């Protein structure tokens, strides 16, 4: 019995190890970043997802079509709707992403994705891998970039969360060695750490930021987090003008609520799970996860999404049209900037700040006493067109009270 457990466990680990050895070799190929100015048409896929996803994705698509009107009419951009990334279909084929849907996604250069249901043990769905996690791995979207801004409180953070490794890499390939003994695997690689850390420093350099902060638990998780931290300080040497420091995840969660201390942080870089947790906390300061967008960026593909869940209850209760599309609009702003439309992306961000935090001509409550997502997007599009947009935003963001 004991020998069988050891034999089976070793076999399991062998197969995991073989896959990861292959992966680390692929990572070393390190291709160049996609140059969107050289592509025509840039194909943008809009994936509805589950629950309120299709509603808020449709609204964000409308805003993107409005902002990209010219590019669409001259053939520089093509927008597509990708159907089928629903929990019903995923459950039916027992796959995180059905093959035909994945093939469609891979035909797009950029994707905007609504939230998808992540099954867990004991619910009514088969316990398949999260569609988010699978897509990040399939498209090698290694950088999860999450900005959080509350300018009136001096908060202007950008998180670079590693998106393909750590406890997520093999989250669905853990080992139940016996009935009483379970393992999961935490994977950190040198090239995987290098590329996310470099992305964080490059961003800092390009945006006039003075400091990059690494977050780990390297004092306890010595091998993997230790590697991440070593790589961090090695790469930091390539950026002499930028200060590099590091914190442990426990004290960092505390420092984010320390109003004096937190304004000193600018750019964070951290392994996957710590990044997952810390970015939810950080988003809370700007009004909650519903207000935050997220960019999942790789060298070849990029996917932009809401960071919240699919809120199936809102659909069951007939309230989906009152769902807040802000997170998907934030994600769209990130997409615009990523594809080179920096000014359009910034205007969308400014309009979202004005509409959501300051002027609030329409408020979303998620119920019939608030605006619908459609009314809200109309309001945002109107605001984008205002001649005094930038000036108004500057005034408000210095003095206005955020929500
Ligand atoms: C996120 C989400 C996902 C994650 C879930 C839905 C798998 O929480 O994007 O932060 O854990 O990465
Ligand atoms: Mg999360």
GROMACS .gro file of C-alpha atoms and ligand atoms in nm:
model
  416
    1UNK     CA    1   0.000   0.000   0.000
    2UNK     CA    2   0.271   0.248   0.104
    3UNK     CA    3   0.484   0.153  -0.196
    4UNK     CA    4   0.188   0.204  -0.426
    5UNK     CA    5   0.129   0.553  -0.286
    6UNK     CA    6   0.491   0.644  -0.342
    7UNK     CA    7   0.496   0.495  -0.690
    8UNK     CA    8   0.175   0.668  -0.797
    9UNK     CA    9   0.282   0.997  -0.646
   10UNK     CA   10   0.621   0.985  -0.815
   11UNK     CA   11   0.452   0.913  -1.144
   12UNK     CA   12   0.224   1.210  -1.097
   13UNK     CA   13   0.515   1.434  -1.010
   14UNK     CA   14   0.713   1.299  -1.306
   15UNK     CA   15   0.443   1.399  -1.548
   16UNK     CA   16   0.410   1.744  -1.390
   17UNK     CA   17   0.787   1.788  -1.399
   18UNK     CA   18   0.814   1.682  -1.763
   19UNK     CA   19   0.550   1.936  -1.866
   20UNK     CA   20   0.714   2.216  -1.670
   21UNK     CA   21   1.058   2.136  -1.811
   22UNK     CA   22   0.911   2.174  -2.160
   23UNK     CA   23   0.736   2.495  -2.059
   24UNK     CA   24   1.050   2.654  -1.922
   25UNK     CA   25   1.228   2.580  -2.251
   26UNK     CA   26   0.944   2.749  -2.443
   27UNK     CA   27   0.971   3.051  -2.215
   28UNK     CA   28   1.334   3.095  -2.304
   29UNK     CA   29   1.238   3.159  -2.669
   30UNK     CA   30   1.115   3.501  -2.551
   31UNK     CA   31   0.959   3.643  -2.872
   32UNK     CA   32   0.920   4.016  -2.947
   33UNK     CA   33   0.608   4.209  -2.848
   34UNK     CA   34   0.336   4.234  -3.116
   35UNK     CA   35   0.361   4.559  -3.311
   36UNK     CA   36  -0.001   4.664  -3.359
   37UNK     CA   37   0.090   4.942  -3.599
   38UNK     CA   38   0.203   4.675  -3.845
   39UNK     CA   39  -0.122   4.473  -3.835
   40UNK     CA   40  -0.429   4.529  -4.051
   41UNK     CA   41  -0.691   4.450  -3.951
   42UNK     CA   42  -0.637   4.428  -3.576
   43UNK     CA   43  -0.903   4.176  -3.476
   44UNK     CA   44  -1.078   4.243  -3.146
   45UNK     CA   45  -1.294   3.961  -3.009
   46UNK     CA   46  -1.564   4.036  -2.753
   47UNK     CA   47  -1.644   3.738  -2.529
   48UNK     CA   48  -1.963   3.769  -2.323
   49UNK     CA   49  -1.899   3.500  -2.062
   50UNK     CA   50  -2.160   3.409  -1.798
   51UNK     CA   51  -2.422   3.583  -1.587
   52UNK     CA   52  -2.413   3.958  -1.632
   53UNK     CA   53  -2.108   3.915  -1.862
   54UNK     CA   54  -2.288   3.936  -2.199
   55UNK     CA   55  -2.476   4.247  -2.084
   56UNK     CA   56  -2.176   4.447  -1.972
   57UNK     CA   57  -1.959   4.312  -2.257
   58UNK     CA   58  -2.216   4.436  -2.511
   59UNK     CA   59  -2.216   4.779  -2.352
   60UNK     CA   60  -1.837   4.798  -2.354
   61UNK     CA   61  -1.838   4.686  -2.717
   62UNK     CA   62  -2.066   4.976  -2.800
   63UNK     CA   63  -1.824   5.219  -2.636
   64UNK     CA   64  -1.528   5.066  -2.819
   65UNK     CA   65  -1.708   5.082  -3.153
   66UNK     CA   66  -1.780   5.447  -3.086
   67UNK     CA   67  -1.419   5.526  -2.995
   68UNK     CA   68  -1.274   5.322  -3.281
   69UNK     CA   69  -1.527   5.440  -3.542
   70UNK     CA   70  -1.258   5.564  -3.777
   71UNK     CA   71  -1.034   5.257  -3.749
   72UNK     CA   72  -1.333   5.031  -3.807
   73UNK     CA   73  -1.452   5.221  -4.113
   74UNK     CA   74  -1.109   5.224  -4.275
   75UNK     CA   75  -1.046   4.856  -4.208
   76UNK     CA   76  -0.771   4.898  -3.948
   77UNK     CA   77  -0.983   4.732  -3.679
   78UNK     CA   78  -1.236   4.450  -3.700
   79UNK     CA   79  -1.466   4.373  -3.407
   80UNK     CA   80  -1.601   4.020  -3.355
   81UNK     CA   81  -1.835   3.863  -3.105
   82UNK     CA   82  -1.718   3.525  -2.976
   83UNK     CA   83  -2.000   3.299  -2.854
   84UNK     CA   84  -1.982   2.985  -2.647
   85UNK     CA   85  -1.759   3.064  -2.350
   86UNK     CA   86  -2.049   2.985  -2.117
   87UNK     CA   87  -2.051   2.761  -1.812
   88UNK     CA   88  -2.325   2.545  -1.972
   89UNK     CA   89  -2.113   2.474  -2.279
   90UNK     CA   90  -1.793   2.432  -2.078
   91UNK     CA   91  -1.970   2.188  -1.846
   92UNK     CA   92  -2.109   1.996  -2.143
   93UNK     CA   93  -1.767   1.940  -2.303
   94UNK     CA   94  -1.593   1.927  -1.961
   95UNK     CA   95  -1.328   2.174  -2.069
   96UNK     CA   96  -1.221   2.511  -1.931
   97UNK     CA   97  -1.243   2.650  -2.286
   98UNK     CA   98  -1.422   2.447  -2.559
   99UNK     CA   99  -1.185   2.375  -2.852
  100UNK     CA  100  -1.389   2.564  -3.112
  101UNK     CA  101  -1.409   2.870  -2.886
  102UNK     CA  102  -1.036   2.861  -2.822
  103UNK     CA  103  -0.972   2.843  -3.197
  104UNK     CA  104  -1.186   3.157  -3.248
  105UNK     CA  105  -1.009   3.337  -2.965
  106UNK     CA  106  -0.672   3.257  -3.118
  107UNK     CA  107  -0.779   3.426  -3.442
  108UNK     CA  108  -0.811   3.756  -3.254
  109UNK     CA  109  -0.518   3.978  -3.162
  110UNK     CA  110  -0.701   4.128  -2.866
  111UNK     CA  111  -0.999   4.015  -2.661
  112UNK     CA  112  -1.239   4.183  -2.426
  113UNK     CA  113  -1.387   3.927  -2.190
  114UNK     CA  114  -1.683   3.935  -1.953
  115UNK     CA  115  -1.668   3.739  -1.625
  116UNK     CA  116  -1.693   3.361  -1.640
  117UNK     CA  117  -1.815   3.128  -1.366
  118UNK     CA  118  -1.535   2.943  -1.187
  119UNK     CA  119  -1.667   2.604  -1.071
  120UNK     CA  120  -1.572   2.473  -0.730
  121UNK     CA  121  -1.612   2.140  -0.555
  122UNK     CA  122  -1.971   2.082  -0.448
  123UNK     CA  123  -2.154   2.323  -0.679
  124UNK     CA  124  -2.376   2.208  -0.964
  125UNK     CA  125  -2.101   2.220  -1.228
  126UNK     CA  126  -1.821   1.971  -1.297
  127UNK     CA  127  -1.511   2.094  -1.116
  128UNK     CA  128  -1.328   2.204  -1.433
  129UNK     CA  129  -1.047   2.459  -1.445
  130UNK     CA  130  -1.132   2.830  -1.444
  131UNK     CA  131  -1.172   2.974  -1.797
  132UNK     CA  132  -0.963   3.276  -1.692
  133UNK     CA  133  -0.676   3.066  -1.572
  134UNK     CA  134  -0.690   2.842  -1.881
  135UNK     CA  135  -0.695   3.139  -2.118
  136UNK     CA  136  -0.400   3.302  -1.944
  137UNK     CA  137  -0.204   2.980  -1.985
  138UNK     CA  138  -0.320   2.899  -2.341
  139UNK     CA  139  -0.237   3.246  -2.473
  140UNK     CA  140   0.064   3.289  -2.243
  141UNK     CA  141  -0.076   3.611  -2.097
  142UNK     CA  142   0.194   3.641  -1.836
  143UNK     CA  143   0.140   4.000  -1.720
  144UNK     CA  144  -0.175   4.084  -1.531
  145UNK     CA  145  -0.169   4.462  -1.510
  146UNK     CA  146  -0.411   4.624  -1.266
  147UNK     CA  147  -0.409   4.998  -1.207
  148UNK     CA  148  -0.576   5.151  -0.901
  149UNK     CA  149  -0.615   5.529  -0.877
  150UNK     CA  150  -0.771   5.755  -0.615
  151UNK     CA  151  -0.590   6.076  -0.696
  152UNK     CA  152  -0.755   6.283  -0.424
  153UNK     CA  153  -0.598   6.043  -0.171
  154UNK     CA  154  -0.263   6.026  -0.343
  155UNK     CA  155  -0.315   5.666  -0.459
  156UNK     CA  156  -0.178   5.591  -0.805
  157UNK     CA  157  -0.070   5.229  -0.813
  158UNK     CA  158  -0.002   4.984  -1.093
  159UNK     CA  159   0.017   4.616  -1.009
  160UNK     CA  160   0.212   4.373  -1.226
  161UNK     CA  161   0.080   4.037  -1.118
  162UNK     CA  162   0.253   3.733  -1.267
  163UNK     CA  163  -0.028   3.548  -1.438
  164UNK     CA  164   0.078   3.199  -1.546
  165UNK     CA  165   0.292   3.051  -1.268
  166UNK     CA  166   0.292   3.011  -0.889
  167UNK     CA  167   0.010   2.809  -0.732
  168UNK     CA  168  -0.205   2.872  -1.039
  169UNK     CA  169   0.022   2.692  -1.288
  170UNK     CA  170  -0.087   2.349  -1.166
  171UNK     CA  171  -0.397   2.445  -0.970
  172UNK     CA  172  -0.593   2.165  -1.135
  173UNK     CA  173  -0.310   1.910  -1.114
  174UNK     CA  174  -0.264   1.879  -0.741
  175UNK     CA  175  -0.207   1.536  -0.589
  176UNK     CA  176  -0.425   1.350  -0.342
  177UNK     CA  177  -0.148   1.113  -0.236
  178UNK     CA  178  -0.375   0.937   0.013
  179UNK     CA  179  -0.715   1.011   0.156
  180UNK     CA  180  -0.541   1.222   0.420
  181UNK     CA  181  -0.255   1.379   0.232
  182UNK     CA  182  -0.288   1.639  -0.042
  183UNK     CA  183  -0.034   1.845  -0.234
  184UNK     CA  184  -0.051   2.141  -0.464
  185UNK     CA  185   0.248   2.263  -0.658
  186UNK     CA  186   0.394   2.610  -0.658
  187UNK     CA  187   0.598   2.681  -0.971
  188UNK     CA  188   0.830   2.980  -1.017
  189UNK     CA  189   1.075   2.990  -1.308
  190UNK     CA  190   1.364   3.222  -1.385
  191UNK     CA  191   1.242   3.329  -1.733
  192UNK     CA  192   0.884   3.357  -1.605
  193UNK     CA  193   0.998   3.589  -1.326
  194UNK     CA  194   1.233   3.786  -1.549
  195UNK     CA  195   0.968   3.877  -1.803
  196UNK     CA  196   0.709   4.005  -1.552
  197UNK     CA  197   0.970   4.194  -1.349
  198UNK     CA  198   1.113   4.351  -1.663
  199UNK     CA  199   0.762   4.452  -1.771
  200UNK     CA  200   0.714   4.628  -1.436
  201UNK     CA  201   1.045   4.816  -1.459
  202UNK     CA  202   0.988   4.906  -1.826
  203UNK     CA  203   0.648   5.047  -1.732
  204UNK     CA  204   0.804   5.245  -1.446
  205UNK     CA  205   1.070   5.384  -1.676
  206UNK     CA  206   0.826   5.478  -1.953
  207UNK     CA  207   0.587   5.647  -1.710
  208UNK     CA  208   0.826   5.843  -1.492
  209UNK     CA  209   0.774   5.625  -1.184
  210UNK     CA  210   1.054   5.625  -0.930
  211UNK     CA  211   1.002   5.299  -0.745
  212UNK     CA  212   0.915   4.934  -0.807
  213UNK     CA  213   0.815   4.720  -0.509
  214UNK     CA  214   0.828   4.339  -0.506
  215UNK     CA  215   0.591   4.149  -0.278
  216UNK     CA  216   0.666   3.790  -0.171
  217UNK     CA  217   0.682   3.568   0.135
  218UNK     CA  218   1.042   3.475   0.070
  219UNK     CA  219   1.125   3.453   0.441
  220UNK     CA  220   0.906   3.141   0.465
  221UNK     CA  221   0.853   3.017   0.109
  222UNK     CA  222   1.223   3.019   0.051
  223UNK     CA  223   1.278   2.834  -0.276
  224UNK     CA  224   1.014   2.972  -0.511
  225UNK     CA  225   0.951   3.318  -0.364
  226UNK     CA  226   1.324   3.329  -0.294
  227UNK     CA  227   1.389   3.285  -0.666
  228UNK     CA  228   1.139   3.556  -0.757
  229UNK     CA  229   1.305   3.799  -0.519
  230UNK     CA  230   1.660   3.719  -0.639
  231UNK     CA  231   1.555   3.773  -0.998
  232UNK     CA  232   1.389   4.100  -0.893
  233UNK     CA  233   1.709   4.246  -0.749
  234UNK     CA  234   1.914   4.120  -1.046
  235UNK     CA  235   1.683   4.290  -1.298
  236UNK     CA  236   1.668   4.604  -1.081
  237UNK     CA  237   2.037   4.656  -1.153
  238UNK     CA  238   1.946   4.719  -1.519
  239UNK     CA  239   1.735   5.019  -1.412
  240UNK     CA  240   1.969   5.238  -1.208
  241UNK     CA  241   1.733   5.539  -1.192
  242UNK     CA  242   1.453   5.340  -1.030
  243UNK     CA  243   1.445   5.245  -0.664
  244UNK     CA  244   1.374   4.878  -0.590
  245UNK     CA  245   1.240   4.756  -0.256
  246UNK     CA  246   1.053   4.452  -0.130
  247UNK     CA  247   0.791   4.371   0.129
  248UNK     CA  248   0.630   4.055   0.259
  249UNK     CA  249   0.270   3.999   0.160
  250UNK     CA  250   0.130   4.004   0.514
  251UNK     CA  251   0.270   4.343   0.610
  252UNK     CA  252   0.195   4.477   0.261
  253UNK     CA  253  -0.177   4.405   0.304
  254UNK     CA  254  -0.154   4.613   0.623
  255UNK     CA  255   0.045   4.895   0.464
  256UNK     CA  256  -0.216   4.943   0.193
  257UNK     CA  257  -0.451   5.071   0.462
  258UNK     CA  258  -0.184   5.288   0.623
  259UNK     CA  259  -0.280   5.626   0.475
  260UNK     CA  260   0.064   5.780   0.530
  261UNK     CA  261   0.263   5.492   0.397
  262UNK     CA  262   0.056   5.379   0.102
  263UNK     CA  263   0.100   5.695  -0.102
  264UNK     CA  264   0.471   5.611  -0.137
  265UNK     CA  265   0.407   5.299  -0.345
  266UNK     CA  266   0.390   5.327  -0.723
  267UNK     CA  267   0.451   5.003  -0.912
  268UNK     CA  268   0.417   4.657  -0.760
  269UNK     CA  269   0.539   4.327  -0.902
  270UNK     CA  270   0.437   4.001  -0.742
  271UNK     CA  271   0.371   3.630  -0.791
  272UNK     CA  272   0.027   3.521  -0.903
  273UNK     CA  273  -0.161   3.440  -0.581
  274UNK     CA  274  -0.034   3.737  -0.380
  275UNK     CA  275  -0.126   3.953  -0.679
  276UNK     CA  276  -0.475   3.805  -0.688
  277UNK     CA  277  -0.533   3.891  -0.323
  278UNK     CA  278  -0.363   4.229  -0.305
  279UNK     CA  279  -0.536   4.365  -0.617
  280UNK     CA  280  -0.881   4.293  -0.472
  281UNK     CA  281  -0.784   4.481  -0.159
  282UNK     CA  282  -0.639   4.769  -0.359
  283UNK     CA  283  -0.947   4.794  -0.586
  284UNK     CA  284  -1.161   4.844  -0.277
  285UNK     CA  285  -1.009   5.192  -0.224
  286UNK     CA  286  -1.130   5.308  -0.561
  287UNK     CA  287  -1.484   5.179  -0.514
  288UNK     CA  288  -1.457   4.799  -0.525
  289UNK     CA  289  -1.375   4.529  -0.777
  290UNK     CA  290  -1.668   4.643  -0.994
  291UNK     CA  291  -1.473   4.956  -1.082
  292UNK     CA  292  -1.145   4.788  -1.175
  293UNK     CA  293  -1.032   4.660  -1.512
  294UNK     CA  294  -0.754   4.417  -1.575
  295UNK     CA  295  -0.514   4.363  -1.864
  296UNK     CA  296  -0.381   4.014  -1.928
  297UNK     CA  297  -0.093   4.073  -2.158
  298UNK     CA  298   0.146   3.842  -2.340
  299UNK     CA  299   0.396   3.902  -2.616
  300UNK     CA  300   0.156   3.777  -2.885
  301UNK     CA  301  -0.197   3.808  -2.744
  302UNK     CA  302  -0.372   4.029  -2.493
  303UNK     CA  303  -0.703   3.990  -2.312
  304UNK     CA  304  -0.880   4.258  -2.110
  305UNK     CA  305  -1.144   4.178  -1.850
  306UNK     CA  306  -1.345   4.274  -1.546
  307UNK     CA  307  -1.192   4.155  -1.219
  308UNK     CA  308  -1.526   4.068  -1.057
  309UNK     CA  309  -1.751   3.764  -1.088
  310UNK     CA  310  -2.052   3.690  -1.310
  311UNK     CA  311  -2.325   3.777  -1.053
  312UNK     CA  312  -2.572   3.505  -1.165
  313UNK     CA  313  -2.820   3.624  -0.901
  314UNK     CA  314  -2.867   3.952  -1.083
  315UNK     CA  315  -2.967   3.759  -1.393
  316UNK     CA  316  -3.199   3.524  -1.199
  317UNK     CA  317  -3.371   3.823  -1.043
  318UNK     CA  318  -3.409   3.999  -1.380
  319UNK     CA  319  -3.165   4.277  -1.290
  320UNK     CA  320  -2.890   4.213  -1.548
  321UNK     CA  321  -2.961   4.533  -1.740
  322UNK     CA  322  -2.879   4.732  -1.424
  323UNK     CA  323  -2.533   4.574  -1.394
  324UNK     CA  324  -2.243   4.819  -1.377
  325UNK     CA  325  -2.033   4.808  -1.697
  326UNK     CA  326  -1.753   5.025  -1.545
  327UNK     CA  327  -1.502   4.744  -1.503
  328UNK     CA  328  -1.544   4.643  -1.868
  329UNK     CA  329  -1.505   5.007  -1.973
  330UNK     CA  330  -1.188   5.033  -1.764
  331UNK     CA  331  -1.066   4.716  -1.935
  332UNK     CA  332  -1.153   4.874  -2.273
  333UNK     CA  333  -0.948   5.182  -2.182
  334UNK     CA  334  -0.652   4.957  -2.110
  335UNK     CA  335  -0.702   4.783  -2.443
  336UNK     CA  336  -0.706   5.116  -2.628
  337UNK     CA  337  -0.379   5.218  -2.463
  338UNK     CA  338  -0.224   4.878  -2.529
  339UNK     CA  339  -0.302   4.898  -2.902
  340UNK     CA  340  -0.149   5.245  -2.926
  341UNK     CA  341  -0.460   5.463  -2.884
  342UNK     CA  342  -0.322   5.620  -2.568
  343UNK     CA  343  -0.522   5.941  -2.588
  344UNK     CA  344  -0.853   5.764  -2.648
  345UNK     CA  345  -0.783   5.533  -2.355
  346UNK     CA  346  -0.701   5.827  -2.131
  347UNK     CA  347  -1.016   6.013  -2.234
  348UNK     CA  348  -1.225   5.707  -2.153
  349UNK     CA  349  -1.057   5.681  -1.811
  350UNK     CA  350  -1.116   6.049  -1.740
  351UNK     CA  351  -1.481   6.021  -1.842
  352UNK     CA  352  -1.522   5.718  -1.614
  353UNK     CA  353  -1.372   5.910  -1.322
  354UNK     CA  354  -1.602   6.206  -1.383
  355UNK     CA  355  -1.917   5.997  -1.431
  356UNK     CA  356  -1.854   5.742  -1.159
  357UNK     CA  357  -1.675   5.936  -0.888
  358UNK     CA  358  -1.758   6.302  -0.919
  359UNK     CA  359  -2.048   6.434  -1.122
  360UNK     CA  360  -2.262   6.119  -1.099
  361UNK     CA  361  -2.550   6.237  -1.318
  362UNK     CA  362  -2.651   5.870  -1.331
  363UNK     CA  363  -2.579   5.622  -1.056
  364UNK     CA  364  -2.586   5.248  -1.083
  365UNK     CA  365  -2.734   5.059  -0.793
  366UNK     CA  366  -2.777   4.721  -0.962
  367UNK     CA  367  -3.155   4.766  -0.928
  368UNK     CA  368  -3.441   4.949  -1.096
  369UNK     CA  369  -3.392   5.256  -0.875
  370UNK     CA  370  -3.060   5.317  -1.053
  371UNK     CA  371  -2.956   5.369  -1.413
  372UNK     CA  372  -2.928   5.086  -1.664
  373UNK     CA  373  -2.587   4.991  -1.802
  374UNK     CA  374  -2.700   5.131  -2.137
  375UNK     CA  375  -2.793   5.471  -1.993
  376UNK     CA  376  -2.464   5.480  -1.811
  377UNK     CA  377  -2.257   5.403  -2.121
  378UNK     CA  378  -2.446   5.674  -2.311
  379UNK     CA  379  -2.355   5.913  -2.029
  380UNK     CA  380  -1.989   5.809  -2.046
  381UNK     CA  381  -1.981   5.852  -2.426
  382UNK     CA  382  -2.138   6.197  -2.395
  383UNK     CA  383  -1.877   6.291  -2.135
  384UNK     CA  384  -1.588   6.174  -2.356
  385UNK     CA  385  -1.699   6.423  -2.618
  386UNK     CA  386  -1.699   6.722  -2.384
  387UNK     CA  387  -1.452   6.992  -2.489
  388UNK     CA  388  -1.363   7.065  -2.127
  389UNK     CA  389  -1.310   6.697  -2.039
  390UNK     CA  390  -0.944   6.719  -1.945
  391UNK     CA  391  -0.972   7.049  -1.762
  392UNK     CA  392  -1.279   6.932  -1.569
  393UNK     CA  393  -1.107   6.605  -1.478
  394UNK     CA  394  -0.800   6.788  -1.350
  395UNK     CA  395  -1.011   7.015  -1.131
  396UNK     CA  396  -1.222   6.734  -0.996
  397UNK     CA  397  -0.945   6.486  -0.932
  398UNK     CA  398  -0.761   6.736  -0.712
  399UNK     CA  399  -1.054   6.853  -0.508
  400UNK     CA  400  -1.343   6.611  -0.566
  401UNK     CA  401  -1.443   6.340  -0.328
  402UNK     CA  402  -1.430   5.995  -0.482
  403UNK     CA  403  -1.719   5.758  -0.423
  404LIG     C1  404  -0.902   3.733  -1.087
  404LIG     C2  405  -0.997   3.625  -1.043
  404LIG     C3  406  -0.951   3.492  -1.098
  404LIG     C4  407  -0.814   3.463  -1.039
  404LIG     C5  408  -1.047   3.375  -1.074
  404LIG     C6  409  -1.183   3.404  -1.133
  404LIG     C7  410  -0.994   3.245  -1.126
  404LIG     O1  411  -1.009   3.623  -0.904
  404LIG     O2  412  -0.889   3.755  -1.208
  404LIG     O3  413  -0.841   3.796  -1.001
  404LIG     O4  414  -0.805   3.404  -0.930
  404LIG     O5  415  -0.715   3.500  -1.102
  405LIG    MG1  416  -0.903   3.775  -0.807
   0.00000   0.00000   0.00000
